[in-house]
Structures are given as C-alpha cells and as structure tokens.
XYZ file of C-alpha atoms in Angstrom:
617
model
C -24.523 12.914 16.852
C -26.552 11.049 19.502
C -24.940 10.293 22.851
C -26.200 7.038 24.346
C -26.620 7.269 28.103
C -27.629 3.637 28.516
C -28.155 0.334 26.759
C -31.812 1.012 26.058
C -31.048 4.236 24.210
C -28.502 2.454 22.003
C -30.847 -0.433 21.213
C -33.737 1.914 20.421
C -31.574 3.934 18.022
C -30.298 0.778 16.298
C -33.872 -0.466 15.841
C -34.827 2.832 14.198
C -31.869 2.608 11.805
C -32.582 -1.022 10.932
C -36.294 -0.331 10.347
C -35.315 2.473 7.994
C -32.861 0.184 6.189
C -35.538 -2.509 5.700
C -38.022 0.018 4.255
C -35.684 2.562 2.682
C -36.911 5.813 1.245
C -33.783 5.801 -0.895
C -31.870 3.211 -2.864
C -28.235 2.588 -2.001
C -25.266 2.863 -4.321
C -22.162 1.360 -2.680
C -18.967 2.547 -4.323
C -15.714 0.924 -3.245
C -13.202 3.514 -2.084
C -10.323 1.361 -0.961
C -6.869 2.598 -2.057
C -6.894 0.589 -5.292
C -10.265 2.006 -6.347
C -9.295 5.528 -5.300
C -6.332 5.280 -7.673
C -8.810 4.343 -10.415
C -10.926 7.473 -9.846
C -13.673 6.272 -7.489
C -13.972 9.848 -6.174
C -14.430 11.220 -9.706
C -16.918 8.438 -10.418
C -18.913 9.568 -7.378
C -18.926 13.181 -8.584
C -19.894 12.224 -12.142
C -22.617 9.928 -10.804
C -24.042 12.764 -8.706
C -24.080 15.136 -11.684
C -25.763 12.579 -13.931
C -28.416 11.791 -11.312
C -29.160 15.496 -10.942
C -29.678 15.766 -14.710
C -32.356 13.055 -14.481
C -33.915 14.524 -11.337
C -33.268 11.426 -9.220
C -30.504 12.687 -6.918
C -32.870 12.429 -3.932
C -33.818 8.811 -4.686
C -30.422 7.216 -4.043
C -27.691 7.506 -1.437
C -24.144 7.226 -2.769
C -22.095 5.558 -0.056
C -18.292 5.520 -0.271
C -17.241 2.318 1.447
C -14.078 0.428 2.233
C -12.616 -2.354 0.107
C -15.120 -4.860 -1.343
C -12.411 -7.495 -1.691
C -12.514 -8.139 -5.448
C -9.604 -5.802 -6.174
C -8.978 -7.200 -9.657
C -12.375 -5.825 -10.729
C -12.221 -2.373 -9.123
C -13.645 0.203 -9.043
C -16.734 -1.730 -7.953
C -20.282 -0.390 -7.708
C -23.224 -2.262 -6.157
C -26.761 -0.893 -6.443
C -29.547 -1.813 -4.014
C -32.257 -2.883 -4.012
C -31.258 -5.825 -6.138
C -27.525 -6.019 -5.428
C -26.682 -5.186 -9.059
C -22.930 -5.586 -9.488
C -20.874 -3.408 -11.820
C -17.110 -4.112 -12.007
C -14.312 -1.960 -13.443
C -16.553 1.086 -13.583
C -15.215 3.935 -15.713
C -16.379 7.526 -15.977
C -17.861 6.959 -19.440
C -20.042 4.138 -18.043
C -21.966 6.411 -15.680
C -24.619 7.759 -18.109
C -25.544 4.227 -19.174
C -25.768 3.002 -15.552
C -27.918 5.954 -14.494
C -30.321 5.748 -17.430
C -30.789 1.998 -17.492
C -30.530 1.022 -13.837
C -31.451 4.072 -11.786
C -34.124 5.437 -14.130
C -35.490 2.344 -15.911
C -34.721 -0.290 -13.207
C -32.905 -2.667 -15.533
C -29.273 -3.774 -15.672
C -26.855 -2.223 -18.129
C -26.153 -5.582 -19.724
C -22.791 -4.821 -21.335
C -21.362 -3.460 -18.089
C -22.226 -6.484 -15.933
C -19.625 -9.002 -14.793
C -18.944 -11.746 -17.335
C -18.311 -15.175 -15.828
C -15.167 -16.543 -17.542
C -16.389 -20.127 -17.125
C -19.933 -19.801 -18.533
C -19.379 -16.623 -20.623
C -22.694 -15.380 -19.206
C -23.355 -12.005 -17.595
C -23.974 -12.038 -13.841
C -26.387 -9.467 -12.412
C -26.197 -9.855 -8.650
C -23.087 -9.501 -6.508
C -23.917 -12.638 -4.528
C -23.895 -14.709 -7.764
C -20.412 -13.612 -8.840
C -18.235 -16.758 -8.390
C -15.538 -14.862 -6.501
C -18.048 -13.952 -3.777
C -20.344 -16.971 -4.037
C -17.634 -19.398 -2.936
C -16.644 -17.383 0.143
C -18.006 -17.186 3.694
C -17.699 -13.467 4.420
C -18.612 -13.324 8.117
C -16.200 -10.486 8.893
C -15.463 -8.793 5.600
C -18.903 -9.015 3.984
C -20.309 -5.928 5.705
C -17.615 -3.680 4.266
C -19.766 -2.719 1.288
C -22.619 -1.577 3.551
C -20.515 0.652 5.785
C -19.287 4.176 5.320
C -16.197 4.122 7.569
C -16.746 7.797 8.377
C -20.321 7.247 9.596
C -21.003 5.490 12.882
C -24.684 5.237 11.896
C -23.885 2.867 9.016
C -22.114 0.570 11.494
C -24.969 0.775 13.991
C -27.436 -0.024 11.196
C -25.847 -3.454 10.721
C -26.038 -4.177 14.466
C -22.822 -2.487 15.554
C -22.051 -2.183 19.275
C -24.881 -4.571 20.227
C -22.264 -7.153 21.200
C -20.644 -4.574 23.469
C -23.981 -3.879 25.158
C -24.541 -7.600 25.602
C -21.078 -8.071 27.116
C -21.448 -5.122 29.508
C -24.935 -5.870 30.803
C -25.603 -9.568 30.242
C -22.241 -11.223 30.820
C -19.569 -11.278 33.471
C -15.903 -10.873 32.481
C -15.194 -14.560 33.150
C -18.159 -15.561 31.002
C -16.816 -13.528 28.078
C -13.434 -15.244 28.332
C -15.176 -18.617 28.578
C -17.110 -17.831 25.396
C -13.904 -16.936 23.556
C -12.392 -20.184 24.813
C -15.381 -22.262 23.690
C -15.157 -20.660 20.260
C -11.446 -21.620 20.156
C -10.499 -18.267 18.674
C -6.819 -18.404 17.731
C -4.704 -15.341 17.003
C -4.844 -14.300 13.359
C -1.523 -12.481 13.441
C 0.440 -15.593 12.518
C 1.182 -17.462 15.727
C -2.262 -19.002 16.098
C -2.073 -18.901 19.900
C -5.471 -19.390 21.633
C -6.782 -15.918 22.462
C -8.624 -17.061 25.598
C -5.411 -18.277 27.267
C -3.837 -14.830 26.855
C -7.035 -13.126 27.984
C -7.392 -15.295 31.065
C -3.743 -14.820 32.041
C -3.956 -11.040 31.641
C -7.214 -10.845 33.603
C -5.623 -12.529 36.642
C -3.012 -9.809 37.144
C -3.682 -6.618 39.059
C -2.774 -3.022 38.338
C -3.045 -1.051 35.076
C -3.594 -3.245 32.036
C -3.295 -2.403 28.380
C -5.152 -3.646 25.317
C -3.072 -3.460 22.136
C -4.094 -3.998 18.524
C -1.286 -5.019 16.191
C -2.000 -3.285 12.876
C 1.664 -3.236 11.817
C 0.965 -5.341 8.741
C 4.298 -5.604 6.951
C 4.201 -8.735 4.772
C 4.775 -7.997 1.058
C 1.476 -8.395 -0.777
C -0.663 -8.575 2.383
C -3.393 -6.046 3.150
C -6.106 -7.910 5.104
C -5.777 -5.754 8.211
C -5.660 -2.584 6.151
C -8.911 -3.576 4.436
C -10.652 -4.019 7.795
C -9.254 -0.889 9.432
C -10.059 1.287 6.455
C -13.493 -0.149 5.788
C -14.902 -1.124 9.193
C -12.877 0.507 12.006
C -15.735 0.357 14.528
C -15.641 -3.459 14.407
C -12.082 -3.432 15.776
C -12.958 -0.786 18.374
C -15.912 -2.862 19.561
C -13.771 -6.012 19.784
C -11.164 -4.188 21.869
C -13.856 -2.763 24.177
C -15.238 -6.246 24.856
C -11.741 -7.609 25.495
C -10.915 -4.684 27.777
C -14.040 -5.266 29.859
C -13.263 -8.988 30.119
C -9.677 -8.365 31.258
C -10.246 -5.298 33.423
C -8.371 -2.832 31.236
C -9.136 0.858 30.844
C -6.672 1.930 28.166
C -5.719 0.646 24.737
C -3.524 1.367 21.714
C -3.788 0.582 18.030
C -0.272 0.339 16.581
C -0.654 1.096 12.858
C 1.824 1.170 10.008
C 2.810 4.720 9.113
C 2.287 3.696 5.469
C -1.473 3.276 6.062
C -2.653 6.926 6.085
C -6.242 6.121 5.074
C -6.543 3.486 7.811
C -5.187 5.967 10.366
C -7.583 8.698 9.220
C -10.662 6.450 9.229
C -9.759 4.926 12.593
C -9.192 8.362 14.133
C -12.639 9.504 12.977
C -14.226 6.310 14.277
C -12.632 6.783 17.713
C -13.835 10.388 17.805
C -17.379 9.401 16.812
C -17.464 6.580 19.372
C -16.435 9.042 22.089
C -19.136 11.515 21.057
C -21.723 8.727 21.217
C -20.633 7.602 24.686
C -19.217 4.304 23.409
C -15.646 5.204 24.393
C -14.438 7.141 27.407
C -15.993 7.276 30.868
C -19.036 5.343 32.087
C -19.748 3.671 28.732
C -23.529 3.242 28.265
C -23.964 3.975 31.973
C -22.236 0.711 32.894
C -19.518 2.271 35.057
C -16.886 0.862 32.688
C -14.237 3.289 31.380
C -12.003 2.726 28.366
C -9.944 5.044 26.209
C -8.229 4.209 22.929
C -5.213 5.807 21.221
C -3.467 5.467 17.861
C 0.299 5.045 17.572
C 1.993 5.030 14.169
C 4.914 2.683 13.584
C 8.061 3.702 11.752
C 8.016 0.961 9.132
C 10.114 -1.693 10.911
C 8.885 -5.173 9.964
C 10.219 -6.654 13.209
C 7.739 -4.494 15.152
C 5.058 -6.959 14.142
C 6.566 -9.137 16.889
C 4.713 -8.485 20.146
C 7.572 -7.474 22.435
C 9.274 -5.385 19.726
C 5.961 -3.630 19.110
C 5.548 -2.821 22.801
C 9.096 -1.476 22.985
C 8.393 0.746 19.995
C 5.118 1.863 21.586
C 7.163 3.047 24.573
C 9.425 5.081 22.291
C 12.314 2.610 22.455
C 14.042 0.772 19.574
C 11.771 -1.989 18.283
C 13.720 -5.010 19.439
C 12.236 -8.310 20.617
C 13.006 -9.657 24.048
C 13.225 -13.199 25.361
C 9.837 -14.783 26.129
C 10.517 -16.212 29.572
C 8.460 -13.302 30.923
C 5.040 -13.211 29.264
C 3.571 -9.894 28.159
C 0.291 -10.822 29.885
C 2.289 -10.423 33.105
C 4.808 -7.733 32.193
C 4.403 -6.082 28.820
C 3.804 -2.467 27.813
C 5.133 -0.125 30.524
C 5.997 -3.264 32.538
C 2.263 -3.820 33.062
C -0.005 -6.728 32.111
C -0.792 -6.329 28.410
C -2.816 -8.218 25.841
C -1.929 -7.950 22.171
C -4.041 -9.317 19.319
C -3.982 -8.382 15.679
C -6.727 -6.555 13.751
C -8.526 -9.648 12.472
C -8.493 -11.344 15.868
C -10.215 -8.345 17.480
C -12.678 -8.236 14.562
C -13.844 -11.772 15.374
C -14.761 -10.940 18.979
C -18.079 -9.052 18.388
C -19.276 -11.875 16.109
C -18.566 -14.518 18.739
C -20.356 -12.554 21.474
C -23.310 -11.817 19.178
C -23.853 -15.240 17.577
C -22.251 -17.468 20.199
C -19.280 -19.787 20.429
C -21.218 -22.740 19.017
C -21.988 -20.858 15.804
C -18.359 -19.781 15.451
C -16.943 -23.223 16.186
C -19.238 -24.766 13.558
C -16.907 -23.303 10.913
C -13.385 -24.538 10.318
C -11.443 -27.615 11.396
C -11.063 -29.410 14.728
C -8.289 -27.111 15.930
C -8.697 -24.040 13.715
C -12.164 -22.506 13.986
C -13.957 -19.695 12.181
C -13.020 -18.014 8.930
C -9.769 -16.463 7.735
C -9.155 -13.553 5.387
C -6.389 -14.123 2.845
C -4.659 -11.650 0.585
C -4.516 -13.443 -2.766
C -1.973 -11.804 -5.078
C 0.641 -12.656 -7.683
C 0.121 -14.770 -10.807
C -3.578 -15.407 -10.268
C -6.598 -14.197 -12.242
C -8.696 -12.864 -9.342
C -6.490 -10.890 -6.995
C -8.072 -9.543 -3.824
C -9.135 -10.314 -0.274
C -10.718 -13.721 0.228
C -12.553 -14.893 3.364
C -13.148 -18.629 3.715
C -13.641 -21.138 6.545
C -10.470 -22.561 8.031
C -9.680 -25.840 6.309
C -10.498 -24.640 2.789
C -7.876 -26.106 0.460
C -5.229 -24.178 -1.421
C -6.768 -25.422 -4.675
C -10.186 -24.008 -3.797
C -8.701 -20.624 -2.899
C -6.355 -20.314 -5.884
C -8.364 -21.978 -8.644
C -12.055 -21.918 -7.673
C -12.116 -18.449 -6.086
C -8.910 -17.064 -7.563
C -9.707 -18.260 -11.072
C -6.374 -20.013 -11.607
C -3.275 -18.820 -13.444
C -3.488 -16.138 -16.163
C -2.505 -16.689 -19.814
C -2.967 -20.469 -19.511
C 0.380 -20.823 -17.780
C 1.201 -23.544 -15.280
C 0.929 -23.140 -11.527
C 4.310 -23.555 -9.874
C 4.026 -22.643 -6.186
C 2.251 -20.515 -3.616
C 4.139 -18.709 -0.910
C 2.075 -18.478 2.283
C 2.641 -16.575 5.483
C 4.663 -13.605 4.296
C 8.438 -13.366 3.855
C 8.989 -15.934 6.592
C 6.605 -18.416 4.996
C 7.395 -21.305 2.720
C 6.770 -22.056 -0.944
C 4.293 -24.893 -1.493
C 4.350 -26.809 -4.820
C 1.510 -28.209 -6.948
C 1.396 -31.652 -5.344
C 0.108 -30.109 -2.112
C -2.679 -27.966 -3.578
C -5.311 -30.103 -1.849
C -3.866 -29.304 1.586
C -6.401 -27.693 3.952
C -5.287 -24.211 4.983
C -5.121 -23.823 8.745
C -2.576 -23.217 11.477
C -1.367 -26.814 11.628
C -1.462 -28.338 8.135
C 0.746 -25.759 6.434
C 3.321 -26.105 9.207
C 3.680 -29.786 8.270
C 4.789 -28.672 4.807
C 7.469 -26.349 6.178
C 5.416 -23.199 5.706
C 3.048 -21.187 7.911
C -0.387 -19.639 7.479
C 0.931 -16.468 9.069
C -1.359 -13.483 8.943
C -2.856 -14.640 5.634
C -0.683 -13.523 2.730
C -0.681 -15.734 -0.382
C 1.588 -15.024 -3.342
C 0.886 -17.262 -6.335
C 3.736 -18.094 -8.734
C 3.649 -19.532 -12.251
C 6.075 -21.379 -14.518
C 8.076 -18.204 -15.173
C 9.120 -17.869 -11.523
C 12.641 -18.838 -10.477
C 12.447 -20.382 -7.027
C 16.092 -19.643 -6.240
C 15.490 -15.982 -7.044
C 12.326 -16.016 -4.890
C 14.326 -17.285 -1.914
C 16.973 -14.632 -2.560
C 14.326 -11.877 -2.713
C 12.769 -12.754 0.644
C 16.132 -13.151 2.370
C 17.129 -9.718 1.041
C 13.904 -8.291 2.494
C 14.514 -9.922 5.872
C 18.121 -8.658 6.052
C 16.788 -5.110 5.885
C 14.064 -5.824 8.454
C 16.016 -7.847 11.026
C 16.703 -5.886 14.212
C 20.228 -7.355 14.254
C 20.065 -8.109 17.950
C 21.035 -11.790 17.797
C 23.881 -13.388 15.856
C 21.975 -16.335 14.325
C 19.494 -14.058 12.539
C 21.810 -11.145 11.748
C 24.755 -13.171 10.430
C 22.773 -16.154 9.204
C 20.706 -14.006 6.844
C 23.799 -12.267 5.470
C 25.540 -15.571 4.757
C 22.410 -16.999 3.145
C 22.176 -13.933 0.941
C 25.805 -14.258 -0.152
C 25.318 -17.896 -1.160
C 22.012 -17.279 -2.973
C 23.439 -14.292 -4.838
C 26.387 -16.199 -6.204
C 24.095 -19.076 -7.231
C 21.849 -16.646 -9.146
C 24.908 -15.058 -10.785
C 26.161 -18.406 -12.055
C 28.947 -18.796 -9.499
C 27.329 -21.473 -7.360
C 29.505 -24.384 -6.293
C 29.285 -27.883 -4.900
C 28.121 -27.834 -1.282
C 26.151 -24.571 -1.481
C 22.815 -26.316 -1.069
C 24.001 -28.183 1.996
C 25.444 -24.966 3.434
C 22.086 -23.213 3.041
C 20.333 -26.097 4.809
C 22.846 -25.984 7.654
C 22.459 -22.209 8.050
C 18.674 -22.520 8.033
C 18.615 -25.205 10.697
C 20.953 -23.168 12.902
C 18.744 -20.079 12.608
C 15.580 -22.028 13.431
C 17.138 -23.400 16.609
C 18.977 -20.408 18.013
C 17.356 -17.135 16.864
C 15.830 -14.952 19.563
C 12.412 -14.215 18.069
C 9.909 -15.498 15.536
C 11.397 -13.469 12.698
C 14.724 -15.271 12.958
C 13.320 -18.747 13.575
C 11.000 -18.545 10.560
C 13.287 -16.547 8.237
C 14.893 -19.650 6.629
C 11.493 -21.030 5.522
C 11.619 -19.631 1.953
C 15.082 -21.122 1.438
C 14.451 -24.478 3.081
C 11.107 -25.099 1.325
C 12.429 -24.119 -2.105
C 15.361 -26.511 -1.579
C 12.986 -29.230 -0.363
C 10.514 -28.965 -3.243
C 12.584 -27.389 -6.048
C 16.061 -28.791 -5.452
C 16.412 -29.484 -9.178
C 16.347 -25.730 -9.853
C 19.180 -25.142 -7.407
C 21.173 -27.947 -9.041
C 20.508 -26.534 -12.522
C 21.846 -23.158 -11.394
C 24.947 -24.662 -9.748
C 25.895 -27.584 -12.006
C 24.384 -26.706 -15.409
C 24.759 -22.931 -15.028
C 21.172 -22.500 -16.239
C 18.066 -20.796 -14.862
C 15.139 -22.936 -16.112
C 12.628 -20.107 -15.568
C 14.708 -17.518 -17.401
C 14.945 -15.041 -14.554
C 18.612 -15.005 -13.515
C 20.121 -13.108 -16.470
C 23.656 -14.516 -16.379
C 22.214 -18.031 -16.765
C 19.983 -17.906 -19.852
C 19.376 -16.346 -23.250
C 16.420 -16.016 -25.624
C 16.239 -17.818 -28.958
C 13.566 -17.817 -31.656
C 12.288 -21.204 -32.788
C 12.390 -21.124 -36.595
C 9.567 -23.637 -36.938
C 7.236 -21.750 -34.587
C 8.027 -18.222 -35.849
C 5.726 -17.010 -38.669
C 7.485 -13.681 -39.152
C 4.759 -11.446 -37.756
C 7.514 -8.887 -36.880
C 5.851 -7.882 -33.589
C 8.905 -8.842 -31.513
C 11.213 -6.868 -33.788
C 9.005 -3.785 -33.542
C 8.857 -3.939 -29.744
C 12.530 -4.757 -29.055
C 14.082 -1.665 -27.383
C 17.606 -2.651 -28.551
C 16.675 -3.485 -32.153
C 18.278 -6.860 -31.513
C 15.726 -8.847 -33.554
C 15.876 -9.015 -37.320
C 14.162 -10.900 -40.135
C 11.924 -10.486 -43.161
C 8.163 -10.355 -42.839
C 6.596 -13.836 -42.890
C 10.062 -15.330 -42.435
C 11.666 -16.669 -39.225
C 13.446 -14.012 -37.168
C 16.608 -14.218 -35.080
C 18.039 -12.470 -32.019
C 21.455 -10.817 -31.957
C 22.771 -12.062 -28.601
C 25.322 -9.249 -28.321
C 22.600 -6.596 -28.496
C 20.013 -8.466 -26.389
C 19.608 -7.133 -22.813
C 17.234 -9.966 -21.818
C 14.364 -7.617 -21.020
C 11.839 -10.354 -21.868
C 9.558 -8.185 -24.013
C 9.813 -10.530 -26.999
C 9.035 -13.541 -24.806
C 5.994 -11.865 -23.256
C 4.393 -10.540 -26.433
C 4.942 -13.508 -28.788
C 1.525 -15.050 -29.487
C 2.979 -18.188 -31.059
C 5.374 -19.308 -28.299
C 8.214 -18.919 -30.786
C 10.557 -17.223 -28.307
C 12.237 -19.800 -26.085
C 14.479 -19.621 -23.023
C 17.744 -21.496 -23.434
C-alpha cells in the first residue's frame, strides 16, 4: 500500500489509476454486496461466476468487484457489467452460465435476464436507462457500484481524497467554512441546521476540539447512512478530515449502531488503509495537519441519535439529552468544543469542496440545497435507497421512482421522518420534499425515512405502533415525554381494542400539544407527530373505531370480521384449502362461507382471493 508523503504523490497516483480505468485491460463486473444481497447469496454468486469464467478461460479478462449497496434493493442481487453498463437484476446462481456465455464471451446481453420495464414491457439493457435510476440525481450514492469498500484504490480511482488535498493546500480554514456556507449545506440528520453556523462557532473556540459523525441510525425502515458507511466509508472519512482542518480539530469519532456490523468492519478497514497511506494520522500529506479517527459502537438506544445524548454515551455515561442553553460547539464531548454531523452531511463535504458551492446550490430549493437520500420502504413496488434533489415531490418519489403501490391497491399515506414523523395523506402528494414544506403538514423530513402505506393500513394502529416504539426508546428523563407517551399508548390501545370512548381524540390532542411544548429534547417534542397527523388527516378512522366499533382497514381484530360475497365468489376453493383453521366451507364452483367461531382473522383468505370475494365487515 502506497504512503503519500505529499500532495503531488497523491495526485500522481490518482492520475495513474484513472488512466488505467479509462483504458482498462480488464472489464468490470460490479456485484452488489449490501446486506440484502448477501442474504440472497451474492457471495455464492461471486464464487460460481469465478468458476464459470475459469471454464471459459476468461477469468483474467474481468475483475469481479464486490461493492456496497446499489440502491435498488427490490431487484437484488444486482450485477452490472462494464464496459456497457449491462444491468442484471435478481441474479440467481442458475443464471450465471447464461450471463458468462452470452455477455462475457459473446459480448451480447442475456435478453431474458435483463430488467423488464413494467410500464413499456420492454427489456432495458443499461443501468442508466432503468427508470428507477434514470429519474434520480445520484451525486453521493452513485459511486457505490464502482467502489470496493475494502480497497482504498477504488476510491482513489474515482477522485477520492482530492478534495482533502485541495482543502489542505489551496484553501484556508475560513475559506472552507465560507464555501460550506455558500453551498447552504444543512444537516441531514433531521434537524436541518446550517452546517456552516456550527462549523464557524466551533472554530472560534480554543482548546481540544472533537469531530463526531452520528451513524446511530435508528429509525424503523431507514438505512441511508448504513448504505453509505458500508459502501463508501472513505467518503465520510474525507468529509470529516476537511471539517477537522476547517475547525482546528485533531481527533474524531464515528458513533455507529452496534447492529451495523458490516458498516463497522468496512469503516475500520478504511481507517486502517487511510492511516497506512498517510491520509490519517500525523502530518497528513506533509501539510503539518494531524487528525486521528476512532469508532465507537452504540448500545442500541434510539435517543442516542440526539446530539447531547450521543456525546454522553460516547463518554461512557447513560445516553440522556441535556438542555440546549449550552451549545455543544462550545461545550460538548469531554466538555470541549465539538461538532456533530450525521453520515450524509459529512458525505456532502468532499463534493462541495471539489465542485464548488455554486454547483451544489444549483440543486434543490431556495432554502434546502443539494440532494437527499431517502429510504423508500413499505407498500411500494420499488423499495430501496433513492437520491433526488431537494424539492422533488412525494408523488415523484413514490410513484415515478418507486413505481406506485403493489397489487393495484390505493395509496393511503406516507410516513416521513422516522417514528417521530407524521403521516401525510394523498391530497398532499404534490408537496415538495424539503426541510420546510413537510413541517407545514405536521411532519418532518428527518433523516430521510419514508414508509408507504396502502388501503389496508389502519392509521390508528400505525400511531399506536410508533408510540409503542418511542416508549421503549425514551430515556425517561422528563415527565412530559415519559408519562405523555404512556398515557397516549393507553388511550390508543383501548381504541384499537374497541373500548374507545367519547373524548379520547381530544385527550390525545391535548397530550400531544403538551409534549411538544414541554419535553426536554427533540425526541419528546416530535414524538406526538404520528398521533396528531393521523388525527388531523384520518379523524374519520378514529371516530369509526370509537363510535361505530369498526376498523375500516381490517387490522384491529376485535373490530372486524371477514365475510365472503356470494355474488363475487366463484367457488374456486383456494381460500378453503389455505385456511389454517378449516373455517371456510362450500362446494366447488359454489359460493363459500366462513365459520366466524373458527375464524382467527389471519387474513390469508383476504390476501389470496383473486376475485375480491372476501370482504372486511
């Protein structure tokens, strides 16, 4: 591994790598090895691919590169073959011989294995023409498929650490902060606070300073930060180095979820490689600047995503937030000036330094610049990680990129911003997604989680689920959050069980308002959002539960039952065969019926009926 003594040595080495990449002596096979693809045998696919290439005598003509997540998780495992960018989704072991013979030997696509566009029904050859990718702006996440996270050379080959060299030798610390300010980079962790204000404040204080990366991603369904850390860890390291130089810091920490073992492993290797190359440690690139970086694993407490709770945990103390009258930029980790940004915020920094604030600010809205990575999950066709400019509408993300709702069902709501976010109904699908517009609807953009819900989702049950999650994750330090969540849970539970009463809705609203006003930290002040937005936009569902003792979506078991519509049922017998309780009876080609005493409301009959004959009553 080459150690770079100065800027010139780094630049010369990068030029050699890039020249080799432009005129490769080998083709490149990028195989996604994010956690989802690993589960679906990406490692075995690699081994089988190697064996098959050896049989054809072409093993020396292609490099198989195991990369981080490609983003299109619904279609994994994903393989992309260059030159040509040939895209193969949902690759299985039995597909390998066909891919090798047709594409690697005969230089033609394996037609039947290509992606099929649901809209046009045509096969798509190139990755860049797949609608899911074509409609995105992948400034940060797009390089994931080119990078082996365990090879610093693959990061250098795409221009890695050039922004660091530029910052160290061509810019003064104040100029770096000014560039971040001109770009109007706002924190991607959820708060949306301007990064440059924090940087400038921290830089003004003397003494030891600490750079901290918040990788304690705890929102259900969210994995944007994990995708970056696992697939491109050097990008985060480079961003932190630039920030450290700008603020005069010489030590940093990445606080990672304990549940992210692959991210921890890849980051640890990246730190080790950067040290061996002289890009971390003492006298970086001969600049006289020193910086060291450590990894700290969190214990799984959701509240440690809050900055002061995270710093307390980093010190070995209980992860409890503190009042914000003393800013962490003045007195944070170890009572020293500290700057905390999340993974995606740090990942933006090298791009801004490389391409300039004007380029960065050309994307997005007036007050929310750049792109944002969203975790699109739930009842949507194309689940995965989506990167789009700020200001892209919910409709574009969910329907144009996400492909809409599966099984021709109706969209009902999207929950944004994690468990403390709100549920946004169909009438607001054309709302631009940024830090400010979603707040007007009672929700938040948060760190970028999006959970899509369809007609079969009970909004009262959704509110109950998130409040239950937050009860477990609250630190319990302040009364409004600790007791408010418990009381909310009690009310929501009795509503879902059919015991709701007059005044429950108003009580939930009163509890939510109290928590927003008086809770100590952001977890408590935003915790009522799921309840308040579902009441605001789906009040009729609450009233149906309380007054009619019915759950319109058929989720709360005490409040519904299944019936078979005699006119719609053609007696196919499928529901009777699949019923685990043998509660469905009827002659073949004759209408069937459900024995309500035997029925356990598992929903199998409802899900498998092809004729919509099973109804919720």
